[in-house]
Structures are given as structure tokens and as C-alpha cells.
XYZ file of C-alpha atoms in Angstrom:
500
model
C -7.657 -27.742 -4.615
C -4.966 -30.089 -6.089
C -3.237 -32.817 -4.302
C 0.421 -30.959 -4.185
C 1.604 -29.682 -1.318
C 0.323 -25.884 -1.068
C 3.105 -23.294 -2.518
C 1.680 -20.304 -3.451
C 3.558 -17.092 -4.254
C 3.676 -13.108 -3.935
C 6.162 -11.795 -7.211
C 6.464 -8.702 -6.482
C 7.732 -6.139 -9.541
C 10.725 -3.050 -7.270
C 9.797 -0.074 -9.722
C 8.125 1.182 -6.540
C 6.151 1.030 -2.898
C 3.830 -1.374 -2.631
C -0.013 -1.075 -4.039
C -2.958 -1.873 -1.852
C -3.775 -3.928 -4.606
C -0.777 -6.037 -4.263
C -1.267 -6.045 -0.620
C -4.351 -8.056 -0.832
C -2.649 -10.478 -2.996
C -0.072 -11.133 -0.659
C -2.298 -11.044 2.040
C -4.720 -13.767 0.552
C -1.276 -15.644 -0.858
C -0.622 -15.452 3.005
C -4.060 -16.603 4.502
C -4.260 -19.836 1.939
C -0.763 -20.904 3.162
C -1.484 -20.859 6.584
C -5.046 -22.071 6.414
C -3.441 -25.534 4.666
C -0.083 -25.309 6.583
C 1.437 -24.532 3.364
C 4.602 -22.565 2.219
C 4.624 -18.765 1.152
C 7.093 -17.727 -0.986
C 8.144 -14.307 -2.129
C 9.906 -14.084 -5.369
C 10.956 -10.852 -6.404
C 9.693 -10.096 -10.517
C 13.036 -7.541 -11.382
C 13.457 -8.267 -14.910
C 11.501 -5.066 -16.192
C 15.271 -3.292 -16.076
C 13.241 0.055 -17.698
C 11.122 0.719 -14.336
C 13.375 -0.805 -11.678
C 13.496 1.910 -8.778
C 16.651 0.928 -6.720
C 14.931 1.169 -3.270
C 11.815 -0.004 -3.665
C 12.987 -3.562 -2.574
C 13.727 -2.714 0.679
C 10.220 -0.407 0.938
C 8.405 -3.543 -0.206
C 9.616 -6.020 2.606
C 9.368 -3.054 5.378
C 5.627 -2.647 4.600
C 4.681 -6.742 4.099
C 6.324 -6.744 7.390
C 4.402 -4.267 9.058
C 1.264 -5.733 8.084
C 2.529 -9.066 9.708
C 2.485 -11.057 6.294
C 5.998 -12.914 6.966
C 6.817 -15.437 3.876
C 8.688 -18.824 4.655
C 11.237 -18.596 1.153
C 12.944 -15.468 -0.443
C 14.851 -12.408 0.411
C 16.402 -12.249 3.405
C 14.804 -15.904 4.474
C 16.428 -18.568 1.948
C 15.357 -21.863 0.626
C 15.673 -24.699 -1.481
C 14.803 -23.242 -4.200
C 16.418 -20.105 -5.081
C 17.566 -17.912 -6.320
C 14.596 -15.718 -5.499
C 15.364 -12.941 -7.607
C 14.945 -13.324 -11.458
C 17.738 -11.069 -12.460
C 20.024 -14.567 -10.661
C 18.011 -17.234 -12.549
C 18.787 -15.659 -16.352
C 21.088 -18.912 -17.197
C 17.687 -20.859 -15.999
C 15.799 -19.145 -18.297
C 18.201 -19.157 -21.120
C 18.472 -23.030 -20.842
C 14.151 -23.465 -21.305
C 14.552 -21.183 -24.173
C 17.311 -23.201 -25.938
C 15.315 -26.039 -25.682
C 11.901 -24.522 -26.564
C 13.935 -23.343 -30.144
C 15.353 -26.679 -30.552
C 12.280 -28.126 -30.918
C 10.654 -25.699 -32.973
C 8.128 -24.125 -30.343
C 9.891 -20.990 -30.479
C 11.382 -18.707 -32.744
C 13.446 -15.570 -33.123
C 11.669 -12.511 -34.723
C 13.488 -9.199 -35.968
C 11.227 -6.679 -37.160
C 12.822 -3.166 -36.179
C 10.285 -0.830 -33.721
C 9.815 1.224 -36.702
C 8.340 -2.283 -38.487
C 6.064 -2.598 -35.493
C 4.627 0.445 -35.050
C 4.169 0.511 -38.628
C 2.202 -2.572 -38.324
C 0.435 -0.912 -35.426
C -1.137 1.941 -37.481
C -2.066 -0.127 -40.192
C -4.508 -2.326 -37.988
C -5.410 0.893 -36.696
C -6.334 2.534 -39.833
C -8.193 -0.489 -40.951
C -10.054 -0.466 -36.899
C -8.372 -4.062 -36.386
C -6.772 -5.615 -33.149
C -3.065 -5.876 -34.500
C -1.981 -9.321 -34.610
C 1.087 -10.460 -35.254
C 1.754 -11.995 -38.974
C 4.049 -15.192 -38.365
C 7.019 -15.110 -40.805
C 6.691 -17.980 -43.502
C 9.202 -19.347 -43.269
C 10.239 -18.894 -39.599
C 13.914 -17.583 -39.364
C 15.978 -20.430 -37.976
C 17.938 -20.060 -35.155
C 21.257 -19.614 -36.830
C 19.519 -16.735 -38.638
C 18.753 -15.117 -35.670
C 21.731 -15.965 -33.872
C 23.680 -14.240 -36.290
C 21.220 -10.953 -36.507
C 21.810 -10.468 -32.541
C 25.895 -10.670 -33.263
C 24.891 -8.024 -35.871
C 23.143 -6.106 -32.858
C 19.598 -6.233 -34.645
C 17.001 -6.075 -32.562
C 16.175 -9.558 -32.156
C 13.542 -11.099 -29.754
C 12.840 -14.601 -29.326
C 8.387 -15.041 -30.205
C 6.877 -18.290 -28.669
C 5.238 -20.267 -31.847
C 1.329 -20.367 -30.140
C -0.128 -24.096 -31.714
C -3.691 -22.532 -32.044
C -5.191 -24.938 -29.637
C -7.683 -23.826 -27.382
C -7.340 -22.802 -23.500
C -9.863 -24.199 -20.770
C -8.654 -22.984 -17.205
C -10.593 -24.233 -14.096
C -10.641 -20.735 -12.053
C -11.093 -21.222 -8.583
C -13.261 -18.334 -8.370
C -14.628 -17.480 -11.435
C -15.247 -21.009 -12.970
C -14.532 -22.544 -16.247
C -12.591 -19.738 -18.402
C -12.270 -20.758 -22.556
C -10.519 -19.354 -24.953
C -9.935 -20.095 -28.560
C -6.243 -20.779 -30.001
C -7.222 -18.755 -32.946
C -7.099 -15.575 -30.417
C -3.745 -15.784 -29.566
C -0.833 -14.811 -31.352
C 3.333 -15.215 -31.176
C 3.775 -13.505 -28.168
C 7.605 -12.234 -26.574
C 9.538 -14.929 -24.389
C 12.645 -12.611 -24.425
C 13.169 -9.094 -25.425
C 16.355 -7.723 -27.873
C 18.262 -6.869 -24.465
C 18.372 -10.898 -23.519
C 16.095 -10.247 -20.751
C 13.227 -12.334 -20.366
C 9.434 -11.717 -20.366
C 7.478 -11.512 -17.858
C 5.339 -14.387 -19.136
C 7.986 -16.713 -19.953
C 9.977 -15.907 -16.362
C 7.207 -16.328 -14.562
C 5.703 -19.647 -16.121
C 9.279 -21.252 -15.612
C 9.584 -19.540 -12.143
C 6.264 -21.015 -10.865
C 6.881 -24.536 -12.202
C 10.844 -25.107 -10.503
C 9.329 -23.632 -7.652
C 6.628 -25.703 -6.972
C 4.134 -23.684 -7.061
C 0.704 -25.192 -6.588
C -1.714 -22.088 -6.463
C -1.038 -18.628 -8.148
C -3.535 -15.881 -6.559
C -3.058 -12.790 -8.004
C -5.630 -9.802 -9.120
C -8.127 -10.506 -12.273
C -6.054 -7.853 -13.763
C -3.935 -10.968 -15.102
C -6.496 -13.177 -16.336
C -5.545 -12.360 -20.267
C -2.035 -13.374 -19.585
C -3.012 -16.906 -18.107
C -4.119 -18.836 -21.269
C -0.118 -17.853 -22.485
C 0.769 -19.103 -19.983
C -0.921 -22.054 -19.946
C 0.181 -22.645 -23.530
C 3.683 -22.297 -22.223
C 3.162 -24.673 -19.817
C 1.824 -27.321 -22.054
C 5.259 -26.408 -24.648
C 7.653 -27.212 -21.541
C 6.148 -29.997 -20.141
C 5.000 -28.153 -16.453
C 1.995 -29.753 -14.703
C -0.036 -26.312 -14.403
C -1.168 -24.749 -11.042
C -4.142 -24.207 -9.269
C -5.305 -20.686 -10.714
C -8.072 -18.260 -8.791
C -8.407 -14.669 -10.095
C -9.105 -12.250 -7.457
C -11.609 -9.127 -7.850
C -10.437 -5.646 -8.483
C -10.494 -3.212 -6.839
C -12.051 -0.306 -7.460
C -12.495 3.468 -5.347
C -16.095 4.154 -4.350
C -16.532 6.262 -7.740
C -15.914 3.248 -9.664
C -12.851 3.972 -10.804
C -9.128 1.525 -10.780
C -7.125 2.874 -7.380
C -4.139 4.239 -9.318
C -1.066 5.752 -8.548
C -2.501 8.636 -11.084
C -4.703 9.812 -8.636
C -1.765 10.699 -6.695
C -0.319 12.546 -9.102
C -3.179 14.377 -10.343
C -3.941 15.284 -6.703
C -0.557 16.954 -5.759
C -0.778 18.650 -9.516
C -3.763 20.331 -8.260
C -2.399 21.334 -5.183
C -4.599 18.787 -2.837
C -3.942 15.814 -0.271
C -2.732 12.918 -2.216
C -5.402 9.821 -1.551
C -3.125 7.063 -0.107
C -2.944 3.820 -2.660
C 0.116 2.478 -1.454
C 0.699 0.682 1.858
C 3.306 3.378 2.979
C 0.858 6.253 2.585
C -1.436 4.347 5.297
C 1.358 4.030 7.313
C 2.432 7.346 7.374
C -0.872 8.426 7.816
C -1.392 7.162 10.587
C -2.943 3.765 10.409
C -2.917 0.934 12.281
C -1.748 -2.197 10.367
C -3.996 -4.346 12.530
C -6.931 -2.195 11.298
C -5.386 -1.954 7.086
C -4.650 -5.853 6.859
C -8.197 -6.810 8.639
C -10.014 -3.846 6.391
C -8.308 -5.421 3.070
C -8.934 -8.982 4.006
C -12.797 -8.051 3.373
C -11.875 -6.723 -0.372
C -13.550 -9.479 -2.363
C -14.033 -12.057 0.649
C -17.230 -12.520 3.407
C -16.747 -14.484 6.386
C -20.052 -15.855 5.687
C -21.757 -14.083 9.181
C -21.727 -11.016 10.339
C -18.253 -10.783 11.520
C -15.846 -8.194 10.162
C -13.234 -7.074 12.553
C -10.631 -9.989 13.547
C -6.931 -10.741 13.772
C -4.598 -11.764 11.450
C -4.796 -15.714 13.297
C -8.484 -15.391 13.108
C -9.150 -14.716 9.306
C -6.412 -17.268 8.221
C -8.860 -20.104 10.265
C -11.609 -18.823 8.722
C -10.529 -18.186 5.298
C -11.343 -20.389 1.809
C -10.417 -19.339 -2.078
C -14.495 -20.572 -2.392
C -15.650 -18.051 -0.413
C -14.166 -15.389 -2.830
C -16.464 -12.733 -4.852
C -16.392 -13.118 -8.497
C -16.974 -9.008 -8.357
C -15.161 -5.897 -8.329
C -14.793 -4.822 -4.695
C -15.185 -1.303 -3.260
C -12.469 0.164 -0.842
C -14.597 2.194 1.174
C -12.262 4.775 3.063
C -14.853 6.093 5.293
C -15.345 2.317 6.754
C -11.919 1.990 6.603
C -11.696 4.915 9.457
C -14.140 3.087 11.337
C -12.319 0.064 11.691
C -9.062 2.021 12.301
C -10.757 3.974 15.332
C -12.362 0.411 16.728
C -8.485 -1.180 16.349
C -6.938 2.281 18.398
C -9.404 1.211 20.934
C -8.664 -2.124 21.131
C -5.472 -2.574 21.152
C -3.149 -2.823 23.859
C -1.388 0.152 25.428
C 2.361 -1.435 24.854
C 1.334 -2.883 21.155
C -0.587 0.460 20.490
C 2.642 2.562 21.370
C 4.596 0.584 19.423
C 2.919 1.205 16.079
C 3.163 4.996 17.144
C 6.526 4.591 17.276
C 6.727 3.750 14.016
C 4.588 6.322 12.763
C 6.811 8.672 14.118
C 9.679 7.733 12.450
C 8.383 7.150 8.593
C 7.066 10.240 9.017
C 10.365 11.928 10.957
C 7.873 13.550 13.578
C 8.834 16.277 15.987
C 7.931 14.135 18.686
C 10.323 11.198 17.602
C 12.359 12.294 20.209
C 10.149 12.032 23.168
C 10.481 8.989 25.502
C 8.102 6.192 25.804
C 6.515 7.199 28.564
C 5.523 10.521 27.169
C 4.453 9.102 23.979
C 2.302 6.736 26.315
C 0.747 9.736 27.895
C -0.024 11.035 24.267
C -1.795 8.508 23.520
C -3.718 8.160 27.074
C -4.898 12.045 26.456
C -5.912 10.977 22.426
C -8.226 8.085 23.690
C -10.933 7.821 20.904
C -8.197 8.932 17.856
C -9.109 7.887 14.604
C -5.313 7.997 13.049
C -1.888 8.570 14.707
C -2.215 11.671 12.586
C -5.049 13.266 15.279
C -2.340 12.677 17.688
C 0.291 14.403 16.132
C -1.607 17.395 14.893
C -2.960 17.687 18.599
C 0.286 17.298 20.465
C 3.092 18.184 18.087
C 2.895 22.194 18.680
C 3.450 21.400 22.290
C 6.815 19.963 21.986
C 7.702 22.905 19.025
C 9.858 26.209 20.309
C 7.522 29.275 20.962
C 8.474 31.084 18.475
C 7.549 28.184 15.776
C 3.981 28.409 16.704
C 2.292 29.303 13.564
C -0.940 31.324 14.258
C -4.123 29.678 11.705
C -5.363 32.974 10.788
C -9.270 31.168 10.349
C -8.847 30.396 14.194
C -7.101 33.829 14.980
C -10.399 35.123 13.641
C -12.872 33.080 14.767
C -11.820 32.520 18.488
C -9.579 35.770 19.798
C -10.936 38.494 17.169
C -14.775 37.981 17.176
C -17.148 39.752 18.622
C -15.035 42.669 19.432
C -12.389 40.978 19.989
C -13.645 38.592 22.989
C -11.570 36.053 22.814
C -8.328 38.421 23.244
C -9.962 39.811 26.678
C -10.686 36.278 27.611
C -7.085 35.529 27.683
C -5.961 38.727 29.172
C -8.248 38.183 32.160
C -7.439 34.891 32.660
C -3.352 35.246 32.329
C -3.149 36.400 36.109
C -4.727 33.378 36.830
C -2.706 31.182 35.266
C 0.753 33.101 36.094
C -0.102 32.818 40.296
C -0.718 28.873 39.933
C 2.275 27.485 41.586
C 1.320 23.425 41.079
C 0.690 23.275 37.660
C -0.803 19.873 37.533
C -3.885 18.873 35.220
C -6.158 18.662 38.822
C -5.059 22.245 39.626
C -5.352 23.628 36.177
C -8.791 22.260 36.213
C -9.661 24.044 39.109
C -7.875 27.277 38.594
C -9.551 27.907 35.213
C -12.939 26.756 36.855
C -13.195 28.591 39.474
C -12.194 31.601 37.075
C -15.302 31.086 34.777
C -17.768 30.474 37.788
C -16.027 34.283 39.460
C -16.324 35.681 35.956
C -19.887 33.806 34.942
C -18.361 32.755 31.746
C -18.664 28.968 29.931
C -16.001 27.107 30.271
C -15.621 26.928 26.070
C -15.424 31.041 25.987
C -11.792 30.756 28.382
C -10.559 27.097 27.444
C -11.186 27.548 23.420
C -8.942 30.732 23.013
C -6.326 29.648 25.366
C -5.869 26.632 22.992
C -5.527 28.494 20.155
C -3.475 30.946 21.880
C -1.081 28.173 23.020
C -1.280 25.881 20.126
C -2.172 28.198 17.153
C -5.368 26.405 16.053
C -8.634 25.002 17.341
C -7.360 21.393 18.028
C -5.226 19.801 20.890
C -6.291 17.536 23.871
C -8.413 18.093 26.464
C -7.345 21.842 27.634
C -5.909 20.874 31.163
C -4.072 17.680 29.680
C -2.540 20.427 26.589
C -1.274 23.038 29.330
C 0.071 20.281 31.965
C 2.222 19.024 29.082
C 3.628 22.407 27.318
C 4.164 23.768 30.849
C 3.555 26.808 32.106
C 6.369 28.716 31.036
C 5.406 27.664 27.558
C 1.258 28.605 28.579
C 2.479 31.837 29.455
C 4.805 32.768 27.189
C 2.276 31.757 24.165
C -0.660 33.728 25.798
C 1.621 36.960 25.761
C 2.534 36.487 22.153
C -1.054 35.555 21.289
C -2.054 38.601 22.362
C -0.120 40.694 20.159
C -1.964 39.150 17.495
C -4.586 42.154 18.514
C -3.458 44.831 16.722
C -3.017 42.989 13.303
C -6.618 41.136 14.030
């Protein structure tokens, strides 16, 4: 660690929602600022004009929000210095580029794409890593000047000086590379816009920035940057590389899989930090679960708060590996948070499940949804809930009927489970308190009259009332769809007979 006050950054990219991947770099960004009573800032990397999805800004600070990590400077928050978006700080930019062609440590460059790729295929013909051939002589800036009036397409190439690059990683140690590696790379592209490499090495300096986290993903783009930082005179940060990650089969966690998924007509996996919210998880349980991904506590200790990792935390205590999200432990932790949490904090993050995902039961008051929750003790994901509970608060007629369950519970054996319910509807049509105590009793005292288990009546009355083989516990399911609704559902259920 340097002397500087700590700074560190999340820079964020809006061409979309945010990656678990990116989550854990905030989140660590997060956990070394608080450890050392330093300053997060969130600067918001919207330069790449090609992939810039209008919303995704607003997506982006909803879900760093719902996993608690608040930042000190940026959107919506301020500071000293701003701006904290890069598409305001182009005249900033513009000025360290003058001065880097002034002296000679820059230079403009205006080969055509047609040039390029031509130059690409060569190397590739002759199995060669395509490096850039520095003009001799270098265009001056007049030269190039006057080829942008022309509307060439002109870039602006930093002139490397071919001197090697040590970086001090703070967790994967001494990184070298040779000068003679790295070519003339883009400061700023034909549209005026600047790289992400030069942005970001000017962004991090007049920002203070005294420790830049981010994946190991980026560890080829740091001796540039270095190199940049020597050109313009910047005292360099602190740098630590975090692990990948990687899915259990090894392979990068990439939006891809999403695609490939829904292409194939299956359940997306969720990458982003929106599809575990609207899945139903807790972010208690997501921000603890990622806060493992490439870090130990150094004991056996897993699950803790937000508070509680940040005391514990250190960039030394970091794995130089990849690290494995492991969904199924994942779950585990999610069903241990549920558990723990309490009743008002747990409602409230059911709440907001409700409403990413625009849930039938949105409407229902707090004191219902409280109930929900009291008759889902043990859920994994708000999910169980919803699929449990939702057909209750649906209009009879929108009852779908799972044929598998149709099958299975009313048809078999002769239809069984069809005479189950049509011996038990009398029953339930004479109970005049229809209360979870006297449902219990009613349809108890039926089985012991009849001699039948108590699964062979309560399993086809929930499928008859809910149209498949989960809901709560039966008496809790009836007490809250009523017993107009229990009736009503048993009739049509058993109409289901003749097509069974």
C-alpha cells in the first residue's frame, strides 16, 4: 500500500446491466475503501459511443444500490473532481493529447481500415502477431491536422519508447514486460473520441486515484498504461489484478451463455446482477456469496454482513487463481440469508422482487405479503414464493391445469385422485369458519372417517386448486384463496375427468 490517501474506483462501461464480474470489482473497490476509511468513486467509462445502451446507466446504479455498495463521488453524489462521466471531460482529454504531440510522444496515423485489415491478413498468412509498422518518418501534426479537415480517417497512435514495464501487483507479484512487445497503440480514434486506455490513464491520475482493482482480464492493458503514465508525468497507482471468474465447467461467465440458452429454448443462467434479482435472490446472500470469489477470510467463516467483511478484508489475502462461482452453494447461502434475516428487512427485498419482476402479487398489501412469507419459511428464492402463492391471487378461470400433475395426482390409478376430491367437496362446502385450524380439522377428520392418508386428499386438492403439485402447506393455500375460490376450483378440476 502507498502512502496517498486511498481513492480507488469502479468505471463502469452503460452498453448494458451489470456483470457479476463487475460486481465483485466494485464490491472489493468498496471493501478496500472502507477498510482504510478511504473514498470510492464511480466514474462512468461512456466513450465506446458504438455499444452505449441508453438505459443501462440507470440499471447499473439501481443494482450497486441494491447490493448496498454506495460510492462517496459520481453520478447522482458529486465531488471535487468531476465531471464523472467521460463523454464531459473530452476538452480534458484533448488538452493531454495536444501536449503529448507537442512533444513528440504521440503521433497521428492514417492508414484507411482497408490498409489495416490488409496488414492483418498478411501477419496472418505469414502465422505472425500483427504489429504495427511505425511510419518513418512520422507524419507531423500539421499533416495530420490537415488529413482530418480532409475527413480521412485519422487517429492519433501513442509513440511506445521500447522501454521495459515492471509493475508491483498487489496480488500477483512482480509482472515484466519487455518494450520490444509493445507497439503504437490508439489514444484517440478517427471520430475524436478517446481510447479507453488513454481516458482512463488521464482519468485515474486527476482523480487521485491511488489503487485500481479491477479483474485480471486487464492485466495486458496495464504496461500501456503504465507507459502512458511515465509520457505524462502521473505518479502511477497501486495496481492488484483480481482472479477470474470462471462457471464450474471451467468456462468465462458470459453473456453468450444467455443467449445460447434462450436460442435453445432453455432457462437463461443469470450472469448479470439483475437476473439474481429477479430471480429471487437476496442481495445480502449475492454480495456475501461474491465477496468469497477469489478472497478467504483466513478461518472457517463464510457467511457475514456487508460491515463484517469490509473489517476483515485485505488486497493480501487475495487468490492469485481463477475462482469458481458455484451456483449450488450459492443457493445455500441464499436459503441460510431467508432464514436469517429479519421479517421487516426480509419483506422488503420481496417487495422489490415483486416489482422488477411486475408480479401478480405486487398488488397485495404488506401484511399479506408478510403472511407469504411466514407460510414459505425455509424458501430458497423469492421465486418458491411466487410460484407457490401467485395462482392464489390469479382469477379462476386463469388457472392453468400442468397436464404432468393432472396425470399423476387426479387421473392415476383409475382415476383416484378425481374421487378423492369429489368425496371430500361436501366437506369442504358445509365448513362455515374457514380458518387454517378448522380446515385442518375438517380435512382430518375426513381422512381418519374415510381411512385415507392425509397426502391421497391434501395432494389433489392442491393441484385441483392451484393447477400443479406446489403451494404452501395445504391448510395455509386454502385459508388464503378462500373458499369460494377452493370450491369453485375443485368443480372445474373435476371436469378435467373426461379429457384425463
Amino acid at each position: 500500500m502507498n502512502e496517498r490517501p486511498v481513492r480507488v474506483r469502479f468505471a463502469p462501461s452503460p452498453t448494458g446491466y451489470l456483470h457479476i464480474g463487475g460486481a465483485r470489482t466494485a464490491l472489493f473497490n468498496w471493501l478496500v475503501a472502507r477498510k482504510s476509511s478511504g473514498t470510492l468513486v464511480l466514474r462512468i467509462e461512456d466513450t465506446d459511443r458504438a455499444r452505449h445502451v441508453e438505459d443501462s446507466l440507470e440499471k447499473i446504479l439501481a443494482d450497486l444500490r441494491w447490493l448496498g455498495l454506495e460510492w462517496d463521488e459520481g453520478p447522482e453524489v458529486g465531488g471535487d473532481v468531476g465531471p464523472y462521466f467521460q463523454s464531459e471531460r473530452l476538452a480534458i482529454y484533448q488538452d493531454h493529447l495536444d501536449r503529448l504531440l507537442a512533444e513528440g510522444k504521440a503521433y497521428y496515423a492514417m492508414e484507411t481500415p482497408e490498409e489495416l485489415a490488409a496488414m492483418r491478413e498478411r501477419a496472418l498468412a505469414e502465422r505472425q502477431v500483427l504489429r504495427y509498422p511505425r511510419p518513418d518518418p512520422l507524419p507531423t501534426v500539421a499533416e495530420g491536422e490537415a488529413a482530418r479537415k480532409q475527413g480521412r480517417p485519422v487517429v492519433v497512435r501513442f509513440l511506445m519508447p521500447g522501454e521495459d514495464v515492471a509493475i508491483e501487483d498487489e496480488i500477483l507479484g512482480r509482472v515484466e514486460l519487455a518494450g520490444s512487445e509493445l507497439d503504437d497503440f490508439v489514444i484517440q480514434k478517427a471520430d475524436g473520441w478517446p481510447t479507453y486506455h488513454f481516458a482512463c490513464v488521464v482519468d485515474d491520475a486527476l482523480m487521485e486515484i491511488s489503487h485500481v482493482l479491477r479483474g485480471q482480464e486487464h492485466l495486458i492493458n496495464t504496461p500501456k498504461h503504465v507507459t502512458l503514465q511515465r509520457a505524462l508525468g502521473f505518479s502511477p497507482p497501486v495496481y492488484a489484478h483480481l482472479p477470474i471468474i470462471f462457471n464450474m465447467s471451467g468456462g468465462k461467465m458470459s453473456k453468450r451463455d444467455k443467449e445460447k440458452a434462450l436460442q435453445r429454448g432453455e432457462t437463461p443462467p443469470e450472469i448479470d446482477v439483475h437476473d439474481f434479482r429477479a430471480a429471487g435472490y437476496l442481495p445480502e446472500a449475492l454480495v456475501n456469496f461474491i465477496s468469497l470469489l477469489g478472497w478467504a477470510t483466513g478461518d472457517d467463516t463464510e457467511q457475514m454482513t456487508l460491515k463484517e467483511t469490509a473489517e476483515r478484508f485485505s488486497i493480501g489475502a487475495v487468490n492469485k487463481s481463477s475462482a469458481k462461482f458455484d451456483r449450488a452453494k450459492l443457493l445455500a447461502f441464499n436459503t441460510d440469508w431467508a432464514a436469517r434475516l429479519p421479517a421487516e428487512r426480509l419483506l422488503e427485498v420481496f417487495k422489490d422482487f415483486l416489482s422488477v419482476n411486475q408480479s401478480p402479487l405486487l398488488p397485495q398489501g404488506d401484511e399479506t405479503l408478510a403472511h407469504l412469507l411466514q407460510v414459505c419459511a425455509g424458501l430458497r428464492t423469492f421465486r418458491d414464493v411466487e410460484t407457490k402463492t401467485a395462482p392464489l391471487y390469479a382469477d379462476d378461470q386463469d388457472i392453468v391445469y400442468v397436464p404432468k400433475a393432472v396425470k399423476k395426482t387426479l387421473a392415476k390409478s383409475d382415476g383416484r385422485g378425481f374421487s378423492r376430491l369429489e368425496s371430500v367437496l361436501p366437506c369442504l362446502t358445509d365448513l362455515t369458519d374457514w380458518t387454517t385450524a378448522e380446515l385442518e380439522r375438517c380435512i382430518e377428520a375426513f381422512c381418519t372417517a374415510h381411512e385415507f392418508k392425509l397426502g391421497e386428499v391434501a395432494q389433489p386438492i392442491r393441484v385441483a386448486v392451484t393447477g400443479n403439485t406446489v403451494s404452501p402447506p395445504i391448510y395455509d393455500t386454502l385459508a388464503l384463496l378462500g373458499k369460494d375460490g377452493t370450491i369453485n376450483r375443485i368443480r372445474r378440476a373435476l371436469t378435467l375427468r373426461e379429457q384425463a
